[in-house]
C-alpha cells in the first residue's frame, strides 16, 4: 500500500477574519494555528474556517509556544501605521515595523519552507529600505525576502486592490493564477451591471 503524502502544515499570524487560512485550507493545507489580537475578527475566522484562532498580542507571543514542524507561515500585520488613509500616511512607522520585525522573527525561528506576508503597497519600499545594511530588518536579509505589489483585481477580486506581498514564495506560481482575461475583474463586474440596450 502506498504511503499517504503528509499534508503541509501552516500557521497564520495576524490572521484577522481568516482570509489566508481559508485559502490555505481550500488548497488542502492544514492550518494548525492562527493568532490575532482582535476578538471579533477571531469569531469571524471561526465561522469562515471552523477553527479557533488564539486571541493574543503577537508581539508578546512566546516563540516556545509556537507549534513545530511548520512548512508555511503567512500573515497580514496591521497596516494602520503604513496606510496613507491614516493621517495622510503620517502613521508611526517605527511602531508598524515592530509587527513586521515580530513576523520575521517567527519566520526565522520556525524556518518554514515558504512564507508570505501581505500589507499595503507602501510597505514594499519600506521593507526594501529596511533590509539594507543598517536597516531595522537587516538581520533578516538571509530569509530571502522579495517584495511584490500586485493588483488583486487580476486574480478575481471585483475591485482594484493593490497589495504588497512579501516573502520567499514562487512569484511565477502566483502569476499563473491570474485571470486569462486581461480585463480587470472590477471592470468585468461593472460591465455586467450596465443595462442592456
PDB file of N, CA and C in Angstrom, residues 88-165:
ATOM      1  N   UNK A  88      -3.009  60.703   6.309  1.00  0.00           N
ATOM      2  CA  UNK A  88      -2.303  61.009   5.061  1.00  0.00           C
ATOM      3  C   UNK A  88      -0.945  60.346   4.962  1.00  0.00           C
ATOM      4  N   UNK A  89      -0.805  59.196   5.611  1.00  0.00           N
ATOM      5  CA  UNK A  89       0.471  58.485   5.582  1.00  0.00           C
ATOM      6  C   UNK A  89       1.381  58.886   6.725  1.00  0.00           C
ATOM      7  N   UNK A  90       0.850  59.628   7.688  1.00  0.00           N
ATOM      8  CA  UNK A  90       1.659  60.096   8.810  1.00  0.00           C
ATOM      9  C   UNK A  90       1.592  59.195  10.020  1.00  0.00           C
ATOM     10  N   UNK A  91       1.378  57.899   9.802  1.00  0.00           N
ATOM     11  CA  UNK A  91       1.337  56.959  10.922  1.00  0.00           C
ATOM     12  C   UNK A  91       2.718  56.774  11.534  1.00  0.00           C
ATOM     13  N   UNK A  92       2.770  56.039  12.614  1.00  0.00           N
ATOM     14  CA  UNK A  92       4.016  55.778  13.336  1.00  0.00           C
ATOM     15  C   UNK A  92       4.715  54.578  12.694  1.00  0.00           C
ATOM     16  N   UNK A  93       5.613  54.845  11.744  1.00  0.00           N
ATOM     17  CA  UNK A  93       6.279  53.768  11.014  1.00  0.00           C
ATOM     18  C   UNK A  93       7.107  52.883  11.941  1.00  0.00           C
ATOM     19  N   UNK A  94       7.719  53.470  12.945  1.00  0.00           N
ATOM     20  CA  UNK A  94       8.524  52.695  13.891  1.00  0.00           C
ATOM     21  C   UNK A  94       7.654  51.653  14.595  1.00  0.00           C
ATOM     22  N   UNK A  95       6.459  52.073  14.994  1.00  0.00           N
ATOM     23  CA  UNK A  95       5.540  51.139  15.651  1.00  0.00           C
ATOM     24  C   UNK A  95       5.081  50.059  14.672  1.00  0.00           C
ATOM     25  N   UNK A  96       4.747  50.441  13.454  1.00  0.00           N
ATOM     26  CA  UNK A  96       4.325  49.466  12.451  1.00  0.00           C
ATOM     27  C   UNK A  96       5.406  48.450  12.156  1.00  0.00           C
ATOM     28  N   UNK A  97       6.657  48.906  12.120  1.00  0.00           N
ATOM     29  CA  UNK A  97       7.773  47.992  11.848  1.00  0.00           C
ATOM     30  C   UNK A  97       7.949  46.952  12.954  1.00  0.00           C
ATOM     31  N   UNK A  98       7.488  47.261  14.177  1.00  0.00           N
ATOM     32  CA  UNK A  98       7.587  46.278  15.260  1.00  0.00           C
ATOM     33  C   UNK A  98       6.837  45.000  14.900  1.00  0.00           C
ATOM     34  N   UNK A  99       5.679  45.140  14.255  1.00  0.00           N
ATOM     35  CA  UNK A  99       4.917  43.949  13.858  1.00  0.00           C
ATOM     36  C   UNK A  99       5.623  43.188  12.743  1.00  0.00           C
ATOM     37  N   UNK A 100       6.248  43.890  11.816  1.00  0.00           N
ATOM     38  CA  UNK A 100       6.975  43.214  10.742  1.00  0.00           C
ATOM     39  C   UNK A 100       8.207  42.507  11.308  1.00  0.00           C
ATOM     40  N   UNK A 101       8.908  43.159  12.248  1.00  0.00           N
ATOM     41  CA  UNK A 101      10.043  42.515  12.916  1.00  0.00           C
ATOM     42  C   UNK A 101       9.572  41.248  13.624  1.00  0.00           C
ATOM     43  N   UNK A 102       8.440  41.325  14.296  1.00  0.00           N
ATOM     44  CA  UNK A 102       7.940  40.158  15.027  1.00  0.00           C
ATOM     45  C   UNK A 102       7.577  39.029  14.068  1.00  0.00           C
ATOM     46  N   UNK A 103       6.921  39.371  12.962  1.00  0.00           N
ATOM     47  CA  UNK A 103       6.578  38.372  11.953  1.00  0.00           C
ATOM     48  C   UNK A 103       7.840  37.670  11.455  1.00  0.00           C
ATOM     49  N   UNK A 104       8.850  38.451  11.105  1.00  0.00           N
ATOM     50  CA  UNK A 104      10.083  37.877  10.565  1.00  0.00           C
ATOM     51  C   UNK A 104      10.856  37.103  11.630  1.00  0.00           C
ATOM     52  N   UNK A 105      10.755  37.526  12.886  1.00  0.00           N
ATOM     53  CA  UNK A 105      11.385  36.779  13.986  1.00  0.00           C
ATOM     54  C   UNK A 105      10.781  35.384  14.076  1.00  0.00           C
ATOM     55  N   UNK A 106       9.468  35.294  13.927  1.00  0.00           N
ATOM     56  CA  UNK A 106       8.790  33.996  13.980  1.00  0.00           C
ATOM     57  C   UNK A 106       9.173  33.144  12.774  1.00  0.00           C
ATOM     58  N   UNK A 107       9.231  33.758  11.599  1.00  0.00           N
ATOM     59  CA  UNK A 107       9.672  33.031  10.397  1.00  0.00           C
ATOM     60  C   UNK A 107      11.084  32.490  10.617  1.00  0.00           C
ATOM     61  N   UNK A 108      11.969  33.326  11.130  1.00  0.00           N
ATOM     62  CA  UNK A 108      13.350  32.921  11.368  1.00  0.00           C
ATOM     63  C   UNK A 108      13.427  31.774  12.380  1.00  0.00           C
ATOM     64  N   UNK A 109      12.561  31.818  13.374  1.00  0.00           N
ATOM     65  CA  UNK A 109      12.543  30.776  14.406  1.00  0.00           C
ATOM     66  C   UNK A 109      12.017  29.444  13.856  1.00  0.00           C
ATOM     67  N   UNK A 110      10.935  29.497  13.088  1.00  0.00           N
ATOM     68  CA  UNK A 110      10.292  28.262  12.599  1.00  0.00           C
ATOM     69  C   UNK A 110      10.966  27.685  11.355  1.00  0.00           C
ATOM     70  N   UNK A 111      11.630  28.538  10.592  1.00  0.00           N
ATOM     71  CA  UNK A 111      12.305  28.113   9.358  1.00  0.00           C
ATOM     72  C   UNK A 111      11.387  27.307   8.424  1.00  0.00           C
ATOM     73  N   UNK A 112      10.254  27.887   8.042  1.00  0.00           N
ATOM     74  CA  UNK A 112       9.350  27.188   7.117  1.00  0.00           C
ATOM     75  C   UNK A 112       9.959  27.126   5.719  1.00  0.00           C
ATOM     76  N   UNK A 113       9.422  26.236   4.896  1.00  0.00           N
ATOM     77  CA  UNK A 113       9.874  26.161   3.506  1.00  0.00           C
ATOM     78  C   UNK A 113       9.444  27.401   2.739  1.00  0.00           C
ATOM     79  N   UNK A 114       8.288  27.962   3.116  1.00  0.00           N
ATOM     80  CA  UNK A 114       7.727  29.090   2.386  1.00  0.00           C
ATOM     81  C   UNK A 114       7.035  30.026   3.372  1.00  0.00           C
ATOM     82  N   UNK A 115       7.110  31.314   3.086  1.00  0.00           N
ATOM     83  CA  UNK A 115       6.386  32.280   3.913  1.00  0.00           C
ATOM     84  C   UNK A 115       5.945  33.463   3.061  1.00  0.00           C
ATOM     85  N   UNK A 116       4.857  34.093   3.477  1.00  0.00           N
ATOM     86  CA  UNK A 116       4.335  35.249   2.749  1.00  0.00           C
ATOM     87  C   UNK A 116       3.618  36.171   3.725  1.00  0.00           C
ATOM     88  N   UNK A 117       3.813  37.462   3.514  1.00  0.00           N
ATOM     89  CA  UNK A 117       3.198  38.489   4.349  1.00  0.00           C
ATOM     90  C   UNK A 117       2.525  39.497   3.435  1.00  0.00           C
ATOM     91  N   UNK A 118       1.325  39.927   3.807  1.00  0.00           N
ATOM     92  CA  UNK A 118       0.539  40.861   2.984  1.00  0.00           C
ATOM     93  C   UNK A 118       0.375  42.177   3.726  1.00  0.00           C
ATOM     94  N   UNK A 119       0.397  43.287   2.966  1.00  0.00           N
ATOM     95  CA  UNK A 119       0.187  44.591   3.568  1.00  0.00           C
ATOM     96  C   UNK A 119      -0.117  45.597   2.454  1.00  0.00           C
ATOM     97  N   UNK A 120      -0.188  46.867   2.816  1.00  0.00           N
ATOM     98  CA  UNK A 120      -0.459  47.918   1.829  1.00  0.00           C
ATOM     99  C   UNK A 120       0.760  48.111   0.921  1.00  0.00           C
ATOM    100  N   UNK A 121       0.568  48.632  -0.292  1.00  0.00           N
ATOM    101  CA  UNK A 121       1.680  48.754  -1.239  1.00  0.00           C
ATOM    102  C   UNK A 121       2.892  49.514  -0.701  1.00  0.00           C
ATOM    103  N   UNK A 122       2.667  50.526   0.112  1.00  0.00           N
ATOM    104  CA  UNK A 122       3.766  51.342   0.647  1.00  0.00           C
ATOM    105  C   UNK A 122       4.809  50.492   1.382  1.00  0.00           C
ATOM    106  N   UNK A 123       4.382  49.393   1.968  1.00  0.00           N
ATOM    107  CA  UNK A 123       5.277  48.554   2.767  1.00  0.00           C
ATOM    108  C   UNK A 123       6.385  47.947   1.904  1.00  0.00           C
ATOM    109  N   UNK A 124       6.141  47.774   0.619  1.00  0.00           N
ATOM    110  CA  UNK A 124       7.145  47.202  -0.270  1.00  0.00           C
ATOM    111  C   UNK A 124       8.452  47.992  -0.206  1.00  0.00           C
ATOM    112  N   UNK A 125       8.365  49.309  -0.402  1.00  0.00           N
ATOM    113  CA  UNK A 125       9.567  50.160  -0.378  1.00  0.00           C
ATOM    114  C   UNK A 125      10.168  50.229   1.027  1.00  0.00           C
ATOM    115  N   UNK A 126       9.315  50.231   2.046  1.00  0.00           N
ATOM    116  CA  UNK A 126       9.806  50.287   3.428  1.00  0.00           C
ATOM    117  C   UNK A 126      10.625  49.035   3.741  1.00  0.00           C
ATOM    118  N   UNK A 127      10.104  47.867   3.380  1.00  0.00           N
ATOM    119  CA  UNK A 127      10.835  46.620   3.628  1.00  0.00           C
ATOM    120  C   UNK A 127      12.161  46.616   2.870  1.00  0.00           C
ATOM    121  N   UNK A 128      12.117  46.991   1.592  1.00  0.00           N
ATOM    122  CA  UNK A 128      13.348  47.005   0.789  1.00  0.00           C
ATOM    123  C   UNK A 128      14.409  47.901   1.431  1.00  0.00           C
ATOM    124  N   UNK A 129      13.993  49.082   1.889  1.00  0.00           N
ATOM    125  CA  UNK A 129      14.933  50.025   2.521  1.00  0.00           C
ATOM    126  C   UNK A 129      15.466  49.451   3.835  1.00  0.00           C
ATOM    127  N   UNK A 130      14.582  48.889   4.657  1.00  0.00           N
ATOM    128  CA  UNK A 130      14.988  48.426   5.987  1.00  0.00           C
ATOM    129  C   UNK A 130      15.776  47.118   5.950  1.00  0.00           C
ATOM    130  N   UNK A 131      15.746  46.401   4.831  1.00  0.00           N
ATOM    131  CA  UNK A 131      16.565  45.191   4.690  1.00  0.00           C
ATOM    132  C   UNK A 131      18.024  45.518   4.374  1.00  0.00           C
ATOM    133  N   UNK A 132      18.276  46.743   3.947  1.00  0.00           N
ATOM    134  CA  UNK A 132      19.647  47.150   3.620  1.00  0.00           C
ATOM    135  C   UNK A 132      20.496  47.207   4.887  1.00  0.00           C
ATOM    136  N   UNK A 133      21.832  47.087   4.752  1.00  0.00           N
ATOM    137  CA  UNK A 133      22.699  47.167   5.930  1.00  0.00           C
ATOM    138  C   UNK A 133      22.399  48.409   6.766  1.00  0.00           C
ATOM    139  N   UNK A 134      22.260  48.216   8.072  1.00  0.00           N
ATOM    140  CA  UNK A 134      21.928  49.309   8.979  1.00  0.00           C
ATOM    141  C   UNK A 134      20.442  49.512   9.168  1.00  0.00           C
ATOM    142  N   UNK A 135      19.615  48.852   8.355  1.00  0.00           N
ATOM    143  CA  UNK A 135      18.168  48.981   8.480  1.00  0.00           C
ATOM    144  C   UNK A 135      17.613  48.133   9.612  1.00  0.00           C
ATOM    145  N   UNK A 136      16.399  48.442  10.024  1.00  0.00           N
ATOM    146  CA  UNK A 136      15.737  47.726  11.116  1.00  0.00           C
ATOM    147  C   UNK A 136      15.586  46.235  10.802  1.00  0.00           C
ATOM    148  N   UNK A 137      15.452  45.891   9.520  1.00  0.00           N
ATOM    149  CA  UNK A 137      15.227  44.498   9.122  1.00  0.00           C
ATOM    150  C   UNK A 137      16.484  43.821   8.579  1.00  0.00           C
ATOM    151  N   UNK A 138      17.627  44.479   8.670  1.00  0.00           N
ATOM    152  CA  UNK A 138      18.860  43.949   8.068  1.00  0.00           C
ATOM    153  C   UNK A 138      19.200  42.557   8.582  1.00  0.00           C
ATOM    154  N   UNK A 139      18.877  42.260   9.837  1.00  0.00           N
ATOM    155  CA  UNK A 139      19.169  40.953  10.413  1.00  0.00           C
ATOM    156  C   UNK A 139      18.352  39.822   9.824  1.00  0.00           C
ATOM    157  N   UNK A 140      17.386  40.164   8.975  1.00  0.00           N
ATOM    158  CA  UNK A 140      16.530  39.139   8.355  1.00  0.00           C
ATOM    159  C   UNK A 140      16.823  38.980   6.858  1.00  0.00           C
ATOM    160  N   UNK A 141      17.875  39.604   6.368  1.00  0.00           N
ATOM    161  CA  UNK A 141      18.180  39.546   4.934  1.00  0.00           C
ATOM    162  C   UNK A 141      18.364  38.113   4.449  1.00  0.00           C
ATOM    163  N   UNK A 142      18.813  37.228   5.329  1.00  0.00           N
ATOM    164  CA  UNK A 142      19.050  35.829   4.949  1.00  0.00           C
ATOM    165  C   UNK A 142      17.754  35.049   4.675  1.00  0.00           C
ATOM    166  N   UNK A 143      16.598  35.628   4.985  1.00  0.00           N
ATOM    167  CA  UNK A 143      15.327  34.929   4.779  1.00  0.00           C
ATOM    168  C   UNK A 143      14.886  34.928   3.321  1.00  0.00           C
ATOM    169  N   UNK A 144      15.593  35.651   2.468  1.00  0.00           N
ATOM    170  CA  UNK A 144      15.256  35.656   1.039  1.00  0.00           C
ATOM    171  C   UNK A 144      13.995  36.415   0.725  1.00  0.00           C
ATOM    172  N   UNK A 145      13.759  37.495   1.440  1.00  0.00           N
ATOM    173  CA  UNK A 145      12.527  38.269   1.267  1.00  0.00           C
ATOM    174  C   UNK A 145      12.550  39.054  -0.039  1.00  0.00           C
ATOM    175  N   UNK A 146      11.531  38.854  -0.845  1.00  0.00           N
ATOM    176  CA  UNK A 146      11.308  39.665  -2.039  1.00  0.00           C
ATOM    177  C   UNK A 146       9.934  40.306  -1.895  1.00  0.00           C
ATOM    178  N   UNK A 147       9.794  41.536  -2.345  1.00  0.00           N
ATOM    179  CA  UNK A 147       8.503  42.216  -2.244  1.00  0.00           C
ATOM    180  C   UNK A 147       7.907  42.396  -3.633  1.00  0.00           C
ATOM    181  N   UNK A 148       6.605  42.277  -3.709  1.00  0.00           N
ATOM    182  CA  UNK A 148       5.881  42.420  -4.969  1.00  0.00           C
ATOM    183  C   UNK A 148       4.595  43.187  -4.691  1.00  0.00           C
ATOM    184  N   UNK A 149       4.259  44.140  -5.548  1.00  0.00           N
ATOM    185  CA  UNK A 149       2.976  44.823  -5.441  1.00  0.00           C
ATOM    186  C   UNK A 149       2.081  44.261  -6.539  1.00  0.00           C
ATOM    187  N   UNK A 150       0.959  43.715  -6.126  1.00  0.00           N
ATOM    188  CA  UNK A 150       0.038  43.093  -7.076  1.00  0.00           C
ATOM    189  C   UNK A 150      -1.337  43.731  -6.956  1.00  0.00           C
ATOM    190  N   UNK A 151      -2.068  43.729  -8.067  1.00  0.00           N
ATOM    191  CA  UNK A 151      -3.449  44.206  -8.073  1.00  0.00           C
ATOM    192  C   UNK A 151      -4.346  42.977  -8.015  1.00  0.00           C
ATOM    193  N   UNK A 152      -5.043  42.834  -6.916  1.00  0.00           N
ATOM    194  CA  UNK A 152      -5.851  41.630  -6.716  1.00  0.00           C
ATOM    195  C   UNK A 152      -7.018  41.538  -7.705  1.00  0.00           C
ATOM    196  N   UNK A 153      -7.334  42.630  -8.399  1.00  0.00           N
ATOM    197  CA  UNK A 153      -8.357  42.565  -9.448  1.00  0.00           C
ATOM    198  C   UNK A 153      -7.934  41.617 -10.558  1.00  0.00           C
ATOM    199  N   UNK A 154      -6.625  41.410 -10.714  1.00  0.00           N
ATOM    200  CA  UNK A 154      -6.130  40.496 -11.743  1.00  0.00           C
ATOM    201  C   UNK A 154      -6.268  39.031 -11.320  1.00  0.00           C
ATOM    202  N   UNK A 155      -6.687  38.819 -10.082  1.00  0.00           N
ATOM    203  CA  UNK A 155      -6.825  37.459  -9.551  1.00  0.00           C
ATOM    204  C   UNK A 155      -8.263  37.138  -9.150  1.00  0.00           C
ATOM    205  N   UNK A 156      -9.219  37.948  -9.637  1.00  0.00           N
ATOM    206  CA  UNK A 156     -10.620  37.616  -9.409  1.00  0.00           C
ATOM    207  C   UNK A 156     -11.345  38.451  -8.379  1.00  0.00           C
ATOM    208  N   UNK A 157     -10.672  39.379  -7.704  1.00  0.00           N
ATOM    209  CA  UNK A 157     -11.340  40.246  -6.735  1.00  0.00           C
ATOM    210  C   UNK A 157     -12.088  41.333  -7.512  1.00  0.00           C
ATOM    211  N   UNK A 158     -13.381  41.575  -7.215  1.00  0.00           N
ATOM    212  CA  UNK A 158     -14.158  42.530  -8.018  1.00  0.00           C
ATOM    213  C   UNK A 158     -13.921  43.993  -7.646  1.00  0.00           C
ATOM    214  N   UNK A 159     -12.676  44.374  -7.448  1.00  0.00           N
ATOM    215  CA  UNK A 159     -12.321  45.765  -7.179  1.00  0.00           C
ATOM    216  C   UNK A 159     -10.820  45.926  -7.391  1.00  0.00           C
ATOM    217  N   UNK A 160     -10.400  47.163  -7.614  1.00  0.00           N
ATOM    218  CA  UNK A 160      -8.964  47.436  -7.624  1.00  0.00           C
ATOM    219  C   UNK A 160      -8.487  47.327  -6.187  1.00  0.00           C
ATOM    220  N   UNK A 161      -7.517  46.493  -5.947  1.00  0.00           N
ATOM    221  CA  UNK A 161      -6.990  46.335  -4.589  1.00  0.00           C
ATOM    222  C   UNK A 161      -5.514  45.970  -4.687  1.00  0.00           C
ATOM    223  N   UNK A 162      -4.675  46.988  -4.688  1.00  0.00           N
ATOM    224  CA  UNK A 162      -3.240  46.769  -4.771  1.00  0.00           C
ATOM    225  C   UNK A 162      -2.710  46.403  -3.392  1.00  0.00           C
ATOM    226  N   UNK A 163      -1.899  45.350  -3.332  1.00  0.00           N
ATOM    227  CA  UNK A 163      -1.340  44.879  -2.078  1.00  0.00           C
ATOM    228  C   UNK A 163       0.131  44.545  -2.259  1.00  0.00           C
ATOM    229  N   UNK A 164       0.885  44.710  -1.183  1.00  0.00           N
ATOM    230  CA  UNK A 164       2.268  44.244  -1.143  1.00  0.00           C
ATOM    231  C   UNK A 164       2.244  42.813  -0.614  1.00  0.00           C
ATOM    232  N   UNK A 165       2.851  41.909  -1.349  1.00  0.00           N
ATOM    233  CA  UNK A 165       3.051  40.542  -0.878  1.00  0.00           C
ATOM    234  C   UNK A 165       4.563  40.349  -0.794  1.00  0.00           C
TER     235      UNK A 165
END
